[in-house]
Every structure is written in structure tokens, then in C-alpha cells.
Coordinates of C-alpha atoms in Angstrom, one line a residue:
Chain A
M1177 CA -38.5 -35.0 -58.4
K1178 CA -37.8 -38.6 -56.6
K1179 CA -40.8 -40.7 -57.5
S1180 CA -42.7 -41.7 -53.6
R1181 CA -42.7 -46.0 -52.7
F1182 CA -45.4 -45.5 -51.0
I1183 CA -49.2 -45.8 -52.5
N1184 CA -50.4 -43.2 -50.8
K1185 CA -50.4 -40.9 -47.4
S1186 CA -51.1 -44.0 -44.9
E1187 CA -49.4 -47.2 -46.1
E1188 CA -46.1 -43.9 -45.7
Q1189 CA -47.6 -43.2 -41.9
R1190 CA -48.1 -46.9 -41.9
Y1191 CA -44.6 -48.0 -42.8
Q1192 CA -43.3 -45.2 -40.2
K1193 CA -44.8 -46.7 -37.6
L1194 CA -43.6 -50.2 -37.8
Q1195 CA -40.1 -48.8 -38.4
E1196 CA -40.7 -47.4 -35.1
L1197 CA -42.2 -50.4 -33.8
K1198 CA -38.9 -52.4 -34.8
V1199 CA -36.6 -50.1 -33.4
Y1200 CA -38.6 -50.1 -30.5
K1201 CA -38.4 -52.9 -30.2
Q1202 CA -34.8 -54.0 -30.5
R1203 CA -33.9 -51.0 -28.7
S1204 CA -36.1 -53.4 -25.5
R1205 CA -34.5 -56.6 -26.7
K1206 CA -31.4 -54.5 -26.2
S1207 CA -31.1 -53.5 -23.1
R1208 CA -33.3 -56.8 -22.1
R1209 CA -30.1 -58.5 -23.6
F1210 CA -27.8 -55.8 -21.2
V1211 CA -29.4 -56.5 -18.0
Q1212 CA -29.4 -60.2 -18.1
H1213 CA -26.5 -61.1 -19.9
N1214 CA -24.1 -58.4 -19.1
P1215 CA -23.1 -59.2 -15.4
L1216 CA -22.0 -56.8 -12.9
N1217 CA -18.7 -55.7 -13.1
D1218 CA -16.1 -52.8 -11.6
T1219 CA -16.3 -51.1 -14.9
F1220 CA -20.2 -51.0 -15.2
Y1221 CA -20.3 -50.5 -11.4
F1222 CA -17.4 -47.1 -10.6
S1223 CA -19.0 -45.5 -14.4
Y1224 CA -22.7 -46.5 -13.4
G1225 CA -22.3 -45.6 -10.2
R1226 CA -20.7 -42.0 -10.4
R1227 CA -24.0 -40.5 -10.8
F1228 CA -24.8 -41.9 -7.1
Q1229 CA -21.4 -40.9 -5.3
S1230 CA -21.5 -38.9 -2.6
A1231 CA -20.0 -36.1 -1.9
L1232 CA -17.2 -37.1 -0.4
T1233 CA -16.0 -39.8 -2.6
K1234 CA -16.0 -37.0 -5.6
L1235 CA -14.2 -35.4 -3.3
F1236 CA -11.6 -37.9 -2.8
F1237 CA -11.4 -38.9 -6.2
S1238 CA -10.8 -34.9 -6.9
K1239 CA -8.0 -35.1 -4.4
S1240 CA -6.2 -38.3 -5.5
F1241 CA -7.1 -40.0 -2.4
I1242 CA -8.5 -42.3 -4.0
D1243 CA -7.3 -44.4 -6.7
K1244 CA -7.7 -47.7 -8.8
Q1245 CA -4.2 -49.5 -7.5
H1246 CA -5.2 -49.5 -3.8
V1247 CA -8.5 -51.9 -4.8
S1248 CA -8.0 -55.3 -3.1
K1249 CA -10.4 -57.9 -1.9
S1250 CA -9.1 -58.4 1.5
I1251 CA -7.3 -55.1 3.1
L1252 CA -4.8 -55.9 5.9
A1253 CA -4.7 -52.9 9.4
P1254 CA -1.1 -52.2 9.6
R1255 CA 0.1 -53.5 13.6
N1256 CA 0.0 -50.1 14.6
C1257 CA -3.2 -48.4 13.5
T1258 CA -2.5 -44.8 14.4
F1259 CA -2.0 -41.5 12.9
Q1260 CA 0.0 -40.2 16.0
N1261 CA 2.7 -43.1 15.6
N1262 CA 1.8 -44.4 11.7
Y1263 CA 0.5 -41.9 9.6
D1264 CA 1.7 -43.0 6.7
G1265 CA 0.9 -46.8 7.3
T1266 CA -2.6 -45.4 8.9
I1267 CA -3.2 -43.5 6.0
L1268 CA -2.6 -45.8 3.1
F1269 CA -4.8 -48.4 5.2
I1270 CA -7.4 -46.4 4.7
K1271 CA -7.0 -45.4 1.3
K1272 CA -7.4 -49.4 0.4
V1273 CA -10.5 -49.2 1.9
A1274 CA -12.0 -45.6 0.3
S1275 CA -10.7 -46.9 -3.1
S1276 CA -12.0 -50.1 -3.1
M1277 CA -14.9 -49.5 -2.3
A1278 CA -15.4 -46.6 -4.6
F1279 CA -14.1 -48.8 -7.6
T1280 CA -15.8 -52.7 -6.5
Y1281 CA -18.6 -53.7 -5.5
R1282 CA -17.2 -56.7 -4.4
N1283 CA -17.6 -58.2 -0.4
I1284 CA -14.5 -56.9 1.2
T1285 CA -12.6 -58.2 3.9
I1286 CA -10.7 -56.3 6.8
D1287 CA -7.9 -57.9 8.6
F1288 CA -7.3 -56.1 12.5
S1289 CA -6.0 -59.7 13.0
K1290 CA -2.2 -58.1 13.5
C1291 CA -3.7 -54.5 14.9
S1292 CA -2.5 -54.7 18.3
T1293 CA -2.6 -50.4 18.6
T1294 CA -5.6 -47.9 17.8
N1295 CA -7.7 -45.1 18.4
L1296 CA -10.3 -43.1 17.7
A1297 CA -9.4 -40.8 14.5
P1298 CA -8.9 -43.4 12.4
M1299 CA -11.0 -46.0 13.3
F1300 CA -13.5 -43.0 12.6
F1301 CA -12.7 -42.8 9.4
I1302 CA -13.2 -46.2 8.6
Q1303 CA -16.6 -45.9 10.3
I1304 CA -17.6 -42.6 7.8
L1305 CA -16.4 -44.4 5.1
V1306 CA -18.5 -47.7 6.4
F1307 CA -21.2 -45.3 6.5
E1308 CA -20.7 -42.9 3.1
N1309 CA -21.5 -47.0 1.5
K1310 CA -24.2 -47.6 2.9
E1311 CA -25.7 -44.0 1.8
F1312 CA -24.1 -44.6 -1.9
M1313 CA -25.7 -48.5 -1.9
H1314 CA -29.0 -47.4 -1.0
M1315 CA -29.3 -44.6 -3.9
Y1316 CA -27.4 -47.2 -6.1
N1317 CA -30.6 -49.9 -5.9
L1318 CA -33.4 -47.6 -6.0
G1319 CA -31.6 -46.6 -9.7
S1320 CA -30.3 -49.2 -11.0
Y1321 CA -31.6 -53.1 -12.3
T1322 CA -28.6 -54.3 -11.6
Q1323 CA -28.6 -54.3 -7.5
I1324 CA -25.1 -54.5 -4.8
N1325 CA -25.4 -55.9 -1.1
R1326 CA -21.8 -55.4 -0.6
E1327 CA -20.9 -57.4 2.5
L1328 CA -17.5 -55.2 4.3
N1329 CA -16.1 -58.7 6.8
I1330 CA -14.3 -57.3 9.1
I1331 CA -11.6 -59.8 11.1
P1332 CA -11.4 -58.4 15.4
S1333 CA -7.8 -57.9 16.5
K1334 CA -6.3 -60.7 19.3
S1335 CA -6.0 -56.8 21.6
L1336 CA -9.3 -55.6 23.9
K1337 CA -8.9 -52.1 22.9
V1338 CA -9.0 -52.4 19.4
N1339 CA -11.7 -54.2 19.7
K1340 CA -13.5 -52.4 22.2
I1341 CA -12.9 -49.3 20.3
L1342 CA -14.3 -51.5 16.5
N1343 CA -17.6 -52.5 18.4
A1344 CA -18.4 -49.0 19.9
L1345 CA -18.1 -48.0 16.2
D1346 CA -20.2 -50.2 14.8
L1347 CA -17.2 -52.0 13.2
I1348 CA -18.1 -55.3 14.4
K1349 CA -21.3 -56.5 16.0
G1350 CA -20.0 -58.4 20.2
M1351 CA -17.3 -59.0 21.6
P1352 CA -14.5 -61.7 20.4
N1353 CA -12.8 -61.3 23.7
K1354 CA -15.8 -62.4 25.8
N1355 CA -14.3 -62.1 29.5
M1356 CA -14.1 -58.5 30.4
S1357 CA -14.1 -57.3 34.0
E1358 CA -16.2 -54.6 34.5
E1359 CA -13.7 -51.9 34.7
D1360 CA -13.1 -52.8 30.6
L1361 CA -16.1 -51.2 29.6
Y1362 CA -16.9 -48.1 27.3
L1363 CA -19.4 -46.2 26.0
P1364 CA -19.9 -45.2 22.8
L1365 CA -21.0 -41.6 21.4
G1366 CA -22.4 -42.8 17.8
I1367 CA -22.3 -41.1 14.5
K1368 CA -22.8 -37.1 14.6
V1369 CA -23.0 -35.6 11.1
G1370 CA -24.4 -32.4 10.1
A1371 CA -24.6 -30.9 7.0
K1372 CA -23.8 -27.2 6.7
A1373 CA -26.3 -25.9 4.3
R1374 CA -29.0 -24.9 6.0
R1375 CA -31.3 -21.9 5.1
L1376 CA -32.8 -20.9 7.8
I1377 CA -31.6 -20.0 11.4
Y1378 CA -34.0 -22.7 12.8
E1379 CA -32.3 -24.9 11.5
N1380 CA -29.4 -25.2 12.7
K1381 CA -28.1 -28.5 13.9
K1382 CA -25.1 -27.8 16.0
G1383 CA -27.0 -27.5 19.3
A1384 CA -28.8 -30.6 19.2
V1385 CA -25.1 -32.2 18.6
C1386 CA -23.1 -30.3 21.2
S1387 CA -25.8 -31.6 23.7
S1388 CA -25.4 -34.8 22.8
I1389 CA -21.9 -34.7 23.3
T1390 CA -22.5 -32.6 26.2
K1391 CA -24.6 -35.9 27.4
F1392 CA -21.9 -38.4 26.4
V1393 CA -19.5 -36.5 28.7
N1394 CA -21.7 -36.6 31.2
E1395 CA -22.4 -40.1 31.7
S1396 CA -18.9 -40.9 31.0
L1397 CA -18.7 -39.1 33.9
M1398 CA -20.9 -41.2 36.1
G1399 CA -18.4 -43.6 35.4
I1400 CA -16.2 -42.4 38.1
R1401 CA -19.7 -41.4 40.3
Y1402 CA -19.3 -37.7 39.1
S1403 CA -21.2 -36.2 37.4
L1404 CA -21.1 -32.2 35.0
N1405 CA -23.5 -29.8 37.0
P1406 CA -25.4 -26.8 35.0
T1407 CA -21.9 -24.7 35.0
G1408 CA -20.0 -27.5 33.8
R1409 CA -22.9 -29.6 31.3
F1410 CA -23.0 -25.3 30.2
K1411 CA -18.9 -24.4 29.3
L1412 CA -18.8 -27.6 27.6
D1413 CA -21.8 -26.7 25.2
N1414 CA -20.0 -23.1 24.4
I1415 CA -16.4 -24.9 23.7
I1416 CA -17.7 -28.0 21.1
A1417 CA -20.3 -25.2 20.0
E1418 CA -17.6 -23.4 18.7
I1419 CA -15.3 -26.2 17.1
L1420 CA -18.4 -28.0 15.7
G1421 CA -18.8 -24.3 13.5
N1422 CA -15.2 -24.2 13.1
A1423 CA -15.4 -28.3 11.3
E1424 CA -18.6 -26.4 9.5
D1425 CA -17.2 -22.8 8.4
H1426 CA -13.9 -25.1 6.7
S1427 CA -15.4 -28.2 5.3
Q1428 CA -15.6 -28.2 1.4
I1429 CA -18.1 -31.0 1.6
N1430 CA -21.7 -30.1 3.1
R1431 CA -21.1 -32.4 6.3
W1432 CA -19.0 -32.2 9.1
Y1433 CA -19.0 -35.8 11.5
V1434 CA -18.1 -36.1 14.9
N1435 CA -17.8 -39.5 17.7
G1436 CA -16.9 -40.3 20.5
V1437 CA -16.3 -43.4 23.1
S1438 CA -15.2 -43.5 26.2
F1439 CA -13.4 -46.4 28.5
K1440 CA -13.4 -47.2 31.7
T1441 CA -10.0 -48.6 33.1
G1442 CA -8.5 -49.8 36.0
E1443 CA -5.1 -49.3 36.5
D1444 CA -3.2 -48.7 40.2
Q1445 CA -6.2 -48.3 42.1
M1446 CA -7.3 -45.4 40.3
V1447 CA -10.4 -45.6 38.2
V1448 CA -10.0 -43.7 35.1
V1449 CA -12.1 -42.6 32.8
E1450 CA -10.6 -42.6 29.2
L1451 CA -12.9 -39.7 26.9
N1452 CA -11.8 -39.7 23.2
L1453 CA -13.6 -37.4 21.3
C1454 CA -13.0 -36.7 17.3
I1455 CA -14.7 -34.6 14.4
I1456 CA -14.3 -34.5 11.2
N1457 CA -14.4 -32.0 8.4
F1458 CA -13.1 -33.3 4.5
G1459 CA -12.1 -31.0 2.1
Y1460 CA -9.1 -28.5 2.4
S1461 CA -6.0 -29.4 4.4
I1462 CA -5.4 -25.7 6.8
Y1463 CA -2.4 -25.4 4.8
E1464 CA -4.3 -25.9 1.2
G1465 CA -7.0 -23.8 2.9
F1466 CA -4.7 -20.6 2.6
E1467 CA -2.3 -21.3 -0.1
D1468 CA -6.2 -21.9 -1.8
N1469 CA -7.1 -18.5 -0.9
K1470 CA -3.8 -16.5 -1.0
D1471 CA -4.6 -13.9 -3.4
K1472 CA -8.4 -13.2 -1.7
N1473 CA -6.3 -13.4 1.9
P1474 CA -3.1 -12.0 1.0
V1475 CA -3.1 -9.9 4.5
I1476 CA -2.8 -13.1 6.4
Y1477 CA -1.4 -15.2 4.0
Q1478 CA 1.4 -12.2 4.0
K1479 CA 1.4 -12.0 8.3
L1480 CA 2.1 -16.1 7.8
N1481 CA 4.9 -15.9 4.9
D1482 CA 6.3 -13.0 6.9
A1483 CA 6.1 -15.2 10.4
Y1484 CA 7.6 -19.2 8.6
E1485 CA 10.8 -16.6 7.3
K1486 CA 10.9 -15.3 10.5
Y1487 CA 11.3 -18.9 11.8
R1488 CA 13.1 -20.0 9.0
E1489 CA 16.4 -17.6 9.8
N1490 CA 15.8 -18.0 13.3
N1491 CA 16.4 -21.6 13.2
N1492 CA 19.2 -21.1 11.0
K1493 CA 21.1 -18.8 12.8
M1494 CA 20.5 -20.4 16.2
G1495 CA 22.2 -23.1 14.6
F1496 CA 20.0 -26.2 16.0
L1497 CA 21.1 -29.8 14.6
E1498 CA 17.0 -30.5 13.2
Q1499 CA 16.5 -28.7 9.9
P1500 CA 13.8 -26.3 10.1
L1501 CA 9.9 -27.5 9.6
P1502 CA 8.6 -27.0 6.2
I1503 CA 6.7 -24.2 5.3
E1504 CA 3.1 -27.2 6.1
P1505 CA 3.8 -27.7 9.5
M1506 CA 4.5 -23.9 10.3
F1507 CA 1.2 -22.7 8.9
T1508 CA -0.5 -25.4 10.7
I1509 CA 0.7 -24.3 13.7
F1510 CA 0.5 -20.3 13.1
A1511 CA -3.5 -20.8 12.2
L1512 CA -4.1 -22.3 15.7
Q1513 CA -2.8 -18.4 17.1
E1514 CA -6.2 -15.8 17.2
G1515 CA -7.0 -13.8 14.7
I1516 CA -5.5 -15.6 12.1
S1517 CA -8.2 -17.3 9.6
R1518 CA -8.4 -18.5 6.0
L1519 CA -11.9 -16.9 5.9
K1520 CA -10.3 -13.4 7.1
Y1521 CA -11.1 -11.5 3.5
Q1522 CA -14.4 -12.8 4.1
N1523 CA -15.7 -11.7 7.5
Q1524 CA -12.7 -10.0 10.0
S1525 CA -14.1 -11.1 12.9
R1526 CA -12.9 -14.4 12.5
G1527 CA -9.9 -16.9 13.7
N1528 CA -10.9 -17.4 17.7
G1529 CA -12.2 -21.3 17.6
T1530 CA -9.5 -23.3 17.9
M1531 CA -7.9 -21.4 20.4
N1532 CA -10.6 -21.0 22.7
F1533 CA -11.3 -24.9 22.4
L1534 CA -7.4 -25.9 22.5
R1535 CA -7.9 -23.7 26.5
A1536 CA -10.7 -25.9 27.2
F1537 CA -8.6 -28.6 27.1
F1538 CA -6.0 -28.5 28.4
D1539 CA -8.5 -27.1 32.2
L1540 CA -10.5 -30.6 31.5
G1541 CA -7.9 -32.6 31.1
S1542 CA -5.0 -31.4 34.5
L1543 CA -5.6 -34.6 35.9
G1544 CA -2.1 -35.2 33.5
D1545 CA -0.3 -32.9 35.4
E1546 CA -0.3 -34.4 38.3
F1547 CA 0.1 -38.6 36.3
P1548 CA 2.5 -38.1 33.7
K1549 CA 0.5 -41.8 32.4
Y1550 CA -2.4 -39.6 32.1
K1551 CA -1.5 -36.9 30.4
P1552 CA -4.2 -35.5 27.5
T1553 CA -3.8 -35.3 24.4
I1554 CA -5.3 -33.4 21.4
S1555 CA -3.9 -33.8 18.2
I1556 CA -5.3 -31.7 14.7
F1557 CA -4.7 -34.3 11.7
S1558 CA -4.6 -31.9 8.7
G1559 CA -3.3 -32.3 5.0
K1560 CA 0.5 -33.8 5.8
T1561 CA 1.3 -32.5 9.1
S1562 CA 0.7 -34.3 12.4
L1563 CA 0.5 -32.5 15.2
N1564 CA 0.3 -33.9 18.7
C1565 CA -0.1 -31.4 21.9
S1566 CA -0.5 -33.0 25.3
N1567 CA 0.0 -30.7 28.4
K1568 CA 3.9 -30.3 28.0
Y1569 CA 3.2 -27.4 26.1
K1570 CA -0.6 -24.5 27.3
P1571 CA -1.8 -21.8 25.6
V1572 CA 0.0 -18.6 27.0
N1573 CA -1.1 -14.8 27.2
K1574 CA 0.9 -12.9 26.0
D1575 CA -0.8 -9.1 26.0
G1576 CA -4.0 -10.0 25.7
L1577 CA -3.8 -12.7 22.6
W1578 CA -3.7 -16.3 23.1
V1579 CA -0.3 -18.0 21.9
L1580 CA 1.0 -22.0 21.7
A1581 CA 3.9 -23.0 20.5
L1582 CA 5.7 -26.0 21.2
N1583 CA 8.3 -25.0 23.3
T1584 CA 8.5 -24.3 27.4
E1585 CA 9.2 -20.6 25.7
S1586 CA 5.8 -20.2 24.2
N1587 CA 8.1 -18.4 21.0
L1588 CA 6.3 -19.2 17.8
I1589 CA 9.7 -18.3 16.0
G1590 CA 12.0 -20.5 18.3
H1591 CA 12.7 -24.5 17.6
Q1592 CA 9.3 -26.9 17.8
D1593 CA 9.6 -30.1 19.1
T1594 CA 9.8 -32.5 16.3
E1595 CA 8.1 -35.1 18.8
C1596 CA 5.0 -32.8 18.9
I1597 CA 4.7 -31.6 15.3
K1598 CA 5.4 -34.3 12.6
Y1599 CA 5.2 -34.1 8.2
S1600 CA 5.0 -36.8 6.8
Y1601 CA 4.2 -38.1 2.4
E1602 CA 0.7 -39.4 3.4
Y1603 CA -2.8 -36.4 3.0
I1604 CA -5.7 -36.8 4.5
P1605 CA -8.0 -34.7 2.6
G1606 CA -9.7 -32.2 5.2
T1607 CA -8.7 -31.8 9.2
I1608 CA -9.1 -34.7 12.0
L1609 CA -9.2 -33.1 15.5
Q1610 CA -8.9 -35.9 18.0
V1611 CA -8.7 -35.0 22.0
S1612 CA -8.2 -37.5 24.6
V1613 CA -8.9 -36.6 28.6
F1614 CA -8.6 -38.2 31.5
L1615 CA -10.9 -38.5 34.4
N1616 CA -10.4 -39.6 37.6
E1617 CA -12.5 -39.3 41.3
D1618 CA -9.9 -38.1 43.5
F1619 CA -8.9 -35.1 41.1
F1620 CA -12.4 -34.3 40.5
R1621 CA -12.9 -34.3 44.4
K1622 CA -9.5 -31.7 44.6
L1623 CA -10.6 -30.1 41.6
T1624 CA -13.6 -29.1 42.7
G1625 CA -14.2 -29.7 46.8
T1626 CA -17.5 -31.9 46.1
N1627 CA -19.1 -34.6 44.1
E1628 CA -20.1 -32.6 41.9
Chain B
M50 CA -38.5 9.1 20.5
S51 CA -35.1 10.7 22.2
N52 CA -31.7 9.4 22.6
D53 CA -32.1 10.5 26.6
S54 CA -35.7 8.7 26.9
K55 CA -36.2 4.4 27.7
P56 CA -34.3 2.4 25.5
N57 CA -36.0 0.3 23.3
E58 CA -35.6 -3.6 23.4
I59 CA -34.1 -6.5 21.4
I60 CA -35.3 -9.5 22.1
L61 CA -34.0 -12.6 21.0
T62 CA -35.9 -15.8 20.7
P63 CA -35.8 -19.4 22.0
M64 CA -35.9 -20.0 18.6
Q65 CA -33.2 -18.3 17.5
R66 CA -31.2 -20.9 18.8
G67 CA -32.4 -23.7 16.1
I68 CA -34.6 -26.5 17.1
S69 CA -33.8 -28.8 20.6
S70 CA -30.7 -26.5 20.8
T71 CA -29.9 -23.8 24.1
T72 CA -26.7 -22.7 23.0
F73 CA -26.4 -19.4 20.4
T74 CA -24.1 -20.8 17.7
G75 CA -22.1 -20.4 14.3
R76 CA -21.1 -17.5 12.8
P77 CA -23.8 -17.7 9.5
Q78 CA -26.5 -18.0 12.0
G79 CA -25.8 -15.1 14.2
M80 CA -25.1 -13.0 10.1
Q81 CA -28.2 -14.2 9.4
L82 CA -29.8 -13.1 12.9
R83 CA -28.1 -9.7 11.8
E84 CA -30.3 -9.6 9.1
T85 CA -33.5 -11.3 10.2
L86 CA -32.7 -8.3 13.0
K87 CA -31.8 -5.7 10.4
L88 CA -28.9 -4.2 12.6
D89 CA -27.0 -2.3 9.7
L90 CA -30.5 -0.2 10.2
I91 CA -30.1 0.3 13.6
D92 CA -26.6 0.9 13.9
L93 CA -27.3 4.0 12.1
D94 CA -29.9 5.4 14.3
D95 CA -29.3 7.4 18.1
Y96 CA -31.6 5.2 20.0
K97 CA -30.0 2.6 22.8
Y98 CA -30.5 -0.6 23.2
I99 CA -31.1 -3.4 25.2
I100 CA -30.7 -7.3 24.1
R101 CA -32.1 -10.0 26.6
I102 CA -31.4 -13.4 25.9
P103 CA -33.8 -15.6 26.7
E104 CA -34.0 -17.7 29.5
G105 CA -33.0 -21.5 29.3
T106 CA -29.9 -19.8 26.9
T107 CA -26.8 -22.1 27.8
S108 CA -24.2 -20.1 26.2
F109 CA -23.6 -17.6 23.9
N110 CA -21.0 -18.1 21.7
P111 CA -17.9 -16.4 20.7
S112 CA -18.5 -17.0 16.4
F113 CA -22.2 -16.6 16.9
Y114 CA -21.5 -13.6 18.2
L115 CA -19.1 -11.7 16.3
G116 CA -21.0 -12.9 13.2
L117 CA -24.1 -11.0 14.9
F118 CA -22.8 -7.7 16.2
F119 CA -19.0 -7.8 14.6
P120 CA -19.8 -4.9 11.5
S121 CA -21.9 -3.2 15.1
Y122 CA -18.3 -3.0 16.2
K123 CA -17.2 -1.8 13.3
K124 CA -19.7 1.2 12.1
L125 CA -19.7 2.3 16.4
K126 CA -16.1 2.4 16.3
G127 CA -15.0 0.1 18.6
V128 CA -16.0 -1.5 22.7
E129 CA -17.1 1.8 23.8
G130 CA -19.3 2.8 20.9
F131 CA -20.7 -0.5 20.9
K132 CA -21.0 0.2 24.7
N133 CA -22.6 3.2 24.7
K134 CA -25.6 1.8 21.7
Y135 CA -26.3 -1.5 22.9
E136 CA -26.7 -3.7 26.2
I137 CA -27.2 -7.4 26.2
V138 CA -29.1 -8.2 29.4
S139 CA -29.6 -12.6 30.5
Q140 CA -33.5 -13.4 31.4
E141 CA -31.8 -16.3 32.8
K142 CA -32.9 -16.2 36.6
D143 CA -31.1 -18.4 37.7
E144 CA -28.3 -16.7 39.3
E145 CA -25.8 -19.4 38.8
L146 CA -26.6 -19.5 34.9
R147 CA -26.8 -16.0 34.8
L148 CA -23.1 -15.6 36.3
L149 CA -21.6 -17.6 33.2
L150 CA -24.0 -16.4 30.5
E151 CA -22.0 -13.3 31.4
K152 CA -18.3 -14.6 31.4
H153 CA -19.2 -15.7 28.1
L154 CA -20.3 -13.0 26.1
I155 CA -16.6 -10.7 28.3
E156 CA -14.7 -13.7 26.9
C157 CA -17.0 -12.5 23.7
E158 CA -15.7 -9.3 23.7
R159 CA -12.5 -9.7 24.0
Q160 CA -12.2 -11.3 21.0
A161 CA -14.7 -8.7 19.3
Q162 CA -11.9 -5.9 20.4
N163 CA -9.3 -7.6 19.1
E164 CA -10.7 -8.4 16.1
Y165 CA -11.6 -4.6 15.9
A166 CA -8.1 -4.0 16.6
G167 CA -6.4 -6.4 14.5
R168 CA -4.5 -7.7 16.6
T169 CA -3.6 -11.6 15.9
G170 CA -1.2 -14.8 17.9
L171 CA 1.4 -13.8 15.9
D172 CA 2.2 -10.6 16.6
S173 CA 4.2 -11.3 19.1
I174 CA 6.8 -12.5 16.8
F175 CA 6.9 -8.7 14.7

């Protein structure tokens, strides 16, 4: 039997206690040393910060939207920072901002000095990143000895309109160009964030957000001395609620985001209010949603696939100069039609929200029918597809069902106007809906016959 | 109560619209309310029902409507069956608003009818 080195049991216990104390001291010294001497670095920031990362950052990471190769201290916004005309460049710019926020704790400079054109959607995307980053920093600082206090320096643009958008979205404080006339005013809605995971019916937040959007539209109309009457207000409530419901249903993370800004501009001796609204949900693109669910949703998927085959056959037969569009943008067009939903297997009664919204939007923006300069636009950016629809093509009723195709014949298998639908290299993990309508006093007087 | 007697009432409450909301919105919320009201059981009985929408309701969203009533459409075999059993009435006193809400309900019905028939916007292709 092995002989013990201790005289008695109490000495052994004392020795064990001393050993524990030693280990404890070592450990505590080690952790102190770690805190004191290991300065915050990007590797530590990223690995430690993962536990506080928002669902959005995790989603971006899983979809390879953010990557270390895009990290930069100073990010230059492209000259044309719009999804409509520079889809790839704008997404790459956003990727750089998102990656720099996720992979480094350092200050970031976003330089808009060369940017001359932008609109609500990309700037709102940046605002969401800033919003999520603020939440992340708060959580990180609560749970860590190493405090981070990243500053975002935004260099304003030389363009008044770009600065107005940046200012309206709280990305810059104050306007660098002070000489603004009364007609250069703008009205922001402010970021609205909705959550899907509501357990009880009275926790439904969409109605309250709808009311604030309607209030925003009403205040925008006051710029041209008009206001929505109760009927108009409630009609708008109905449309917005429908599209928010859609965003909520298709969001992969438990959040959807809404923002808006309206500009009062005066050109051609006519005061016009430009009303912009943007709704973003992250997760699947429209096409991805169908692909991902094709086993669960075989009937609708087959219908879309057959429709695409018919479109391709028809386009090859007609001998158009342009190649038929790839499957993704065509699925996006098909998905807008009534009764088409990627979640049809869960509930048969799905797939009408977007078409309801499109119809209502074209009614509201009918000023563009008279003045081509003020044509309303509705854009859907999803995955690699950018769909920009003006009043050139409107939904038509075919046997009690509303159909929207991007040609004058409203033919879904006919040649689609490639000015309106584009397929790009870069990819958005989710769907962005942007609406822009122009409102004018004369137009409303003609429409209503009154001042309401 | 016999089939011919006075119909039962299902009264929707402002609380069911959500906090500070004047609209009935959202498919999941419609489905949730369906469970609360036990419409699955009600569909099976022989009585008629009047569903009262509370005053101050500004919109009755198609998604909410379909979440709430579409299973009844299926059980009652379409619009006719549904209308024979349920009557949806607005308690709104303002005539203009009531008419607007009725328009919303007609649109909801149109969508429910298309869904019941399994029709989609792509049908024009085939």
C-alpha cells in the first residue's frame, strides 16, 4: 500500500486547501494579466463578441454577406449609391460597412464626399446596421471588461439631396449646406422596428406602426396643404398593414424595419411632395424562399417552374434579341402574382399581400400619368434581382385575378422589359421594398374636387 | 337553440386589434383569434352567427380575414356555405367608415373565393 506523505488527515486537508488557493491565485492573476496586458484586438473582439452578436449579424455571417476581406477603416460610398442603377456597387459598399462593424472594434469612416445620387433604400440599410451595432455595443459593454466605444464618422456629400437623406436618417447631425429654402424641407418618419415573435394577440405591433406611417403620410400631404380624410387614412392603414404582415411572415430573423422620408420640392412652379417609404426584411430572398421550400411546397413550386419553362420556350420561339431572363428574376415576377406564396403549404390562403400593395400604390401615384417627370416607382430588391416598376406597367384584372407583367400586353410569358428587371452579381440576404410617389396640390384637387 | 331562431353573436373586441391599433391585421393574429373563438368547433354546429366588428375599426386586413376564416370556408364548402352560417357586421356608427369597411370585407371575400377555388395569377399562362 502506498504510504501517504501526510502525518494525519487534517494536514492533508490543509495542504489541499493551500493548493486550491494557489491555483485560485494563479487563475485570478492570469485573468488580471489578461485584462490588463492583452489590449483589445480584432480577433478578441470578434471571438468574444460573437456571444452578443445580433441575429442580423449572425444571418449575414451565415450567408457570407460579411467577410474579413471587406474590412476597411475608411469606406468610400459610390458616386451612384442606388440599387436601381448601381446594384453591385451599392451592395459592395454596404457589405464593407457591415463587415467592418462585425470584424473590427475600431472607428470607421464612411465617406460620402463623392456620392452624388442616392435614395432611401441603401441609406436605410446603413441606418439599420448602425442601429444594430449600437445595440450590440451596449450588450458587449455590459458583458465585458474591455469596453468598446466605436465612433462612426460620416463625411457628408456635396449634394444637398444626399445630405438631406443622411440627415433624415440620423446618419449626420445637421445640414452642412445651410442655404436651404423652404421648399427644400424634408420630413422623416424615423426607424420603426417590428418583431415577429409575439405570443399574445394584443402584442401585435403592426397596427401601431401602420398608424405612425399613416400619420407620416398625412403630415407629408400637409406640405401641399392637403390632408387625408378618414377614408383615405383607413385605406392606407389597410395597405400598409398588409405589406408589413408580408415582411413579418417572410423574415428569417424576428425583425422587420420600416422608415420613410418625404421631400418638399418646387420645380416648374409646382410644389410637389416626394414621399418615400422603405420596408426591409432579412432572411431569404424571394427566389431562395421558393427553392428552400420546394419539397414542402411542391404544387406551387411546380407551377412556377412550369411557368418559367413556358416563358423560356416562348422567348426562344419569338426570337427576341435578348436572352430570356434567368430563373431567379422570373420567379420574383411570378411571386408577385395573386395566390403565389412560398408558405402555401402552411396555409392555403396565402399570397395576396404584395399585389394588394402594388394596386394601392399605383392608385396613389397616379400624378405620374399626367407628368412623366413625377412617375411613381416601386422597387423590389431581393437576392440578385432588382425589380423597378413605374406606372408604365400596372396590374390588370384577368378573370377576377390581378396580374402584373413587365410588358404592355400583361403577358407573364412574354418578353419582360429588362429596363425594369435586372439580374446582378451581388446579393441581398432578404427583400427590400421601396416606394416613391409624388403628390401635388393640383392633382389632388382634380382627384377629389375638394381640399381633402 | 334551433337553426331558425335568433343567430348567436360573436363580438370582436378592440383589444384583439392589438395595443393602440385600429386595424385587424396579420395572418398569425387571425389564426390565433380563431383558436380563441373556437371557430373550429363553431363551424361544426348547426347555428347561425353574427360576427360584430367593434366601433373604431379602420381596417380589416385580408391576411387577418383569411387567417381567421379560411378554414371555415373549407369546412363550409365555399363562400355560399360561409355566408349561410356567418354574417359579418360592423358596429361603426360613421356611415362613410362603415362603407369602407364593407369594401374591405368584399375584397377579403374575393381573395377567399379565389383561394378556395385554388386559382392563382399564373393560371392565365396555362
